[in-house]
DNA sequence: TATAAAATTGAGTAATCATTCAAGTTGTCA
DNA sequence: TGACAACTTGAATGATTACTCAATTTTATA
């Protein structure tokens, strides 16, 4: 005995995510959202509570999809190091895809949000920490299976990889050739592969 | 036969830069600027034309100061590679300084600004291209003096370094220990130093 | 088919936004 | 000292902001 919703929550969230990722939190107005979601203010507020709340849900969706893609890449490679390198190489093709932005939405949010949006900023921080943890885990796994020299620190390597990815994607946000980004990612991937235990043995 | 200005243009610009760097373009309101510059709207507009114009001047000042610091570091080291490594290590201490933001203002702007602020965004892009050019120059110099293996590409290395710095500073924007950022910068500096011709010879 | 509950609407709110400009202030030089 | 020019002021502008809520529409069930 109730009216059914004409909007799919996930679909609305996906549209909002697209807009927020492209324009950022501040530059995305409720007018923009109304148009993109084809919803009137009342419906948006009834569904998501506030612009801030909608943004936070969009952030979570972004991170969830990103982590899923990461895991998909990892699962395709038995070797942890190979999986990490493949993920980097895939990022090299970021300019070829049609995305709202080449930069990571978590990083965009981290850099844009201030005290007034501290909850969303903290959420972005937590999600970035989660990504870092996955990288660290993968490096730890590589160490366990003997791919990685025992003297190397998975935590440092994980952080380093996250910083490289942040940098790669920020760089890709510049008006640069797709080829330059591919070359950059390839270079990073090779640096990562050079960590293989047998190769490290030669230079340490 | 004219009234002298009570405001120092450079000083006003410095205050505006502080605010824009900290909060970003959109989150910085004219009210904020009025308070920080101790100027009324009329004076601000008479001096800088518009919020956008003021932001652009702040961007240029930021880049000018940044380039000056870069050159100062380079001049302190005869070896190009050592200068680049020293610059990275200095960035490792970014969390210890009292700055408006740990992230690069050019990157923040690149990620935040959209079509509506295209002039400022293009300016940020151009300034980043200028930074990249300095890195490339320095790597080319390293190659010329034989510090760098002749098979390595200064353009790729320059871009890679810029991406690493972008990443390092974005990472430092997270709520992380100063020690972690120091370790990250040290790791990056060592990777850079590992490019020295004599060391490369062993692994290629 | 009548009822009740949920979903949607969109005009309206108060606050804030960047910007303007006429009026007032101040210092310099004739 | 008088007059001019530059600088500063701050109230007012209209646009836009996020958000609210009473009224309306819709639909499943009794």
Short mmCIF file of N, CA and C (backbone and C1' of nucleotides) in Angstrom, two decimals, chain D residues 3-23:
data_model
loop_
_atom_site.label_atom_id
_atom_site.label_comp_id
_atom_site.label_asym_id
_atom_site.label_seq_id
_atom_site.Cartn_x
_atom_site.Cartn_y
_atom_site.Cartn_z
P DA D 3 39.59 75.79 -5.36
"O5'" DA D 3 40.16 74.69 -6.34
"C5'" DA D 3 41.41 74.92 -7.01
"C4'" DA D 3 41.94 73.61 -7.55
"C3'" DA D 3 40.85 72.63 -8.00
"O3'" DA D 3 41.29 71.94 -9.16
"C1'" DA D 3 42.18 71.60 -6.37
P DC D 4 40.24 71.27 -10.17
"O5'" DC D 4 41.09 70.07 -10.75
"C5'" DC D 4 42.53 70.15 -10.76
"C4'" DC D 4 43.11 68.84 -10.28
"C3'" DC D 4 42.33 67.59 -10.74
"O3'" DC D 4 43.24 66.71 -11.37
"C1'" DC D 4 42.86 67.45 -8.44
P DA D 5 42.71 65.71 -12.47
"O5'" DA D 5 43.52 64.40 -12.09
"C5'" DA D 5 44.82 64.51 -11.49
"C4'" DA D 5 45.03 63.37 -10.52
"C3'" DA D 5 44.36 62.06 -10.93
"O3'" DA D 5 45.28 61.01 -10.74
"C1'" DA D 5 43.72 62.63 -8.74
P DA D 6 45.20 59.71 -11.57
"O5'" DA D 6 45.40 58.60 -10.45
"C5'" DA D 6 46.45 58.75 -9.49
"C4'" DA D 6 45.98 58.25 -8.15
"C3'" DA D 6 45.40 56.83 -8.16
"O3'" DA D 6 46.22 56.03 -7.33
"C1'" DA D 6 44.08 58.30 -6.84
P DC D 7 45.96 54.48 -7.25
"O5'" DC D 7 45.21 54.37 -5.84
"C5'" DC D 7 45.72 55.10 -4.72
"C4'" DC D 7 44.76 54.98 -3.56
"C3'" DC D 7 44.17 53.59 -3.37
"O3'" DC D 7 44.43 53.18 -2.04
"C1'" DC D 7 42.46 55.24 -3.34
P DT D 8 43.92 51.73 -1.52
"O5'" DT D 8 42.56 52.08 -0.79
"C5'" DT D 8 42.54 53.05 0.26
"C4'" DT D 8 41.13 53.22 0.76
"C3'" DT D 8 40.39 51.92 1.05
"O3'" DT D 8 40.02 51.89 2.41
"C1'" DT D 8 39.04 53.41 -0.25
P DT D 9 39.29 50.60 3.03
"O5'" DT D 9 37.78 51.05 3.06
"C5'" DT D 9 37.45 52.36 3.52
"C4'" DT D 9 36.02 52.70 3.17
"C3'" DT D 9 35.01 51.61 3.51
"O3'" DT D 9 34.13 52.11 4.50
"C1'" DT D 9 34.63 52.52 1.32
P DG D 10 33.58 51.09 5.64
"O5'" DG D 10 32.16 50.70 5.04
"C5'" DG D 10 31.25 51.72 4.71
"C4'" DG D 10 30.15 51.14 3.82
"C3'" DG D 10 29.69 49.74 4.21
"O3'" DG D 10 28.30 49.64 3.95
"C1'" DG D 10 30.36 49.73 1.99
P DA D 11 27.30 49.29 5.10
"O5'" DA D 11 25.91 49.81 4.52
"C5'" DA D 11 25.82 51.12 3.94
"C4'" DA D 11 25.20 51.06 2.55
"C3'" DA D 11 24.02 50.09 2.42
"O3'" DA D 11 23.04 50.68 1.58
"C1'" DA D 11 25.68 49.49 0.86
P DA D 12 21.59 50.01 1.43
"O5'" DA D 12 21.64 49.50 -0.07
"C5'" DA D 12 22.03 50.38 -1.11
"C4'" DA D 12 22.19 49.59 -2.39
"C3'" DA D 12 21.11 48.52 -2.62
"O3'" DA D 12 20.55 48.66 -3.90
"C1'" DA D 12 23.29 47.59 -2.86
P DT D 13 19.43 47.64 -4.43
"O5'" DT D 13 20.24 46.75 -5.48
"C5'" DT D 13 20.94 47.37 -6.58
"C4'" DT D 13 21.65 46.30 -7.38
"C3'" DT D 13 20.80 45.08 -7.65
"O3'" DT D 13 20.23 45.19 -8.95
"C1'" DT D 13 23.02 44.47 -6.90
P DG D 14 18.78 44.60 -9.24
"O5'" DG D 14 19.13 43.23 -9.97
"C5'" DG D 14 20.26 43.15 -10.84
"C4'" DG D 14 20.83 41.75 -10.79
"C3'" DG D 14 19.78 40.63 -10.94
"O3'" DG D 14 20.34 39.65 -11.79
"C1'" DG D 14 21.03 40.28 -9.00
P DA D 15 19.46 38.51 -12.39
"O5'" DA D 15 20.45 37.29 -12.26
"C5'" DA D 15 21.87 37.52 -12.35
"C4'" DA D 15 22.61 36.46 -11.55
"C3'" DA D 15 21.98 35.07 -11.63
"O3'" DA D 15 22.96 34.15 -12.06
"C1'" DA D 15 22.37 35.70 -9.36
P DT D 16 22.56 32.68 -12.41
"O5'" DT D 16 22.99 31.88 -11.09
"C5'" DT D 16 24.27 32.14 -10.49
"C4'" DT D 16 24.31 31.53 -9.11
"C3'" DT D 16 23.71 30.12 -9.01
"O3'" DT D 16 24.72 29.22 -8.61
"C1'" DT D 16 23.03 31.49 -7.21
P DT D 17 24.46 27.67 -8.49
"O5'" DT D 17 24.47 27.42 -6.92
"C5'" DT D 17 25.51 27.99 -6.11
"C4'" DT D 17 25.17 27.88 -4.64
"C3'" DT D 17 24.35 26.65 -4.26
"O3'" DT D 17 25.23 25.57 -4.08
"C1'" DT D 17 23.49 28.58 -3.16
P DA D 18 24.63 24.08 -4.21
"O5'" DA D 18 24.08 23.78 -2.75
"C5'" DA D 18 24.88 24.01 -1.62
"C4'" DA D 18 24.01 24.02 -0.37
"C3'" DA D 18 23.28 22.71 -0.10
"O3'" DA D 18 23.28 22.46 1.31
"C1'" DA D 18 21.69 24.44 -0.38
P DC D 19 22.62 21.07 1.85
"O5'" DC D 19 21.10 21.48 2.13
"C5'" DC D 19 20.83 22.63 2.92
"C4'" DC D 19 19.35 22.96 2.88
"C3'" DC D 19 18.39 21.79 3.16
"O3'" DC D 19 17.79 22.00 4.42
"C1'" DC D 19 17.59 23.23 1.46
P DT D 20 16.80 20.91 5.07
"O5'" DT D 20 15.38 21.58 4.84
"C5'" DT D 20 15.18 22.94 5.22
"C4'" DT D 20 13.74 23.34 4.97
"C3'" DT D 20 12.69 22.29 5.40
"O3'" DT D 20 11.65 22.97 6.08
"C1'" DT D 20 12.35 22.88 3.14
P DC D 21 10.78 22.17 7.17
"O5'" DC D 21 9.32 22.36 6.55
"C5'" DC D 21 9.04 23.48 5.70
"C4'" DC D 21 7.83 23.17 4.84
"C3'" DC D 21 6.97 21.99 5.31
"O3'" DC D 21 5.61 22.30 5.03
"C1'" DC D 21 7.68 21.57 3.14
P DA D 22 4.56 22.18 6.29
"O5'" DA D 22 3.21 22.64 5.58
"C5'" DA D 22 3.19 23.86 4.83
"C4'" DA D 22 2.54 23.64 3.46
"C3'" DA D 22 1.23 22.86 3.50
"O3'" DA D 22 0.34 23.43 2.55
"C1'" DA D 22 2.77 21.74 2.10
P DA D 23 -1.14 22.89 2.40
"O5'" DA D 23 -1.11 22.29 0.93
"C5'" DA D 23 -0.58 23.07 -0.13
"C4'" DA D 23 -0.40 22.20 -1.35
"C3'" DA D 23 -1.61 21.30 -1.68
"O3'" DA D 23 -1.93 21.46 -3.06
"C1'" DA D 23 0.39 20.03 -1.61
#
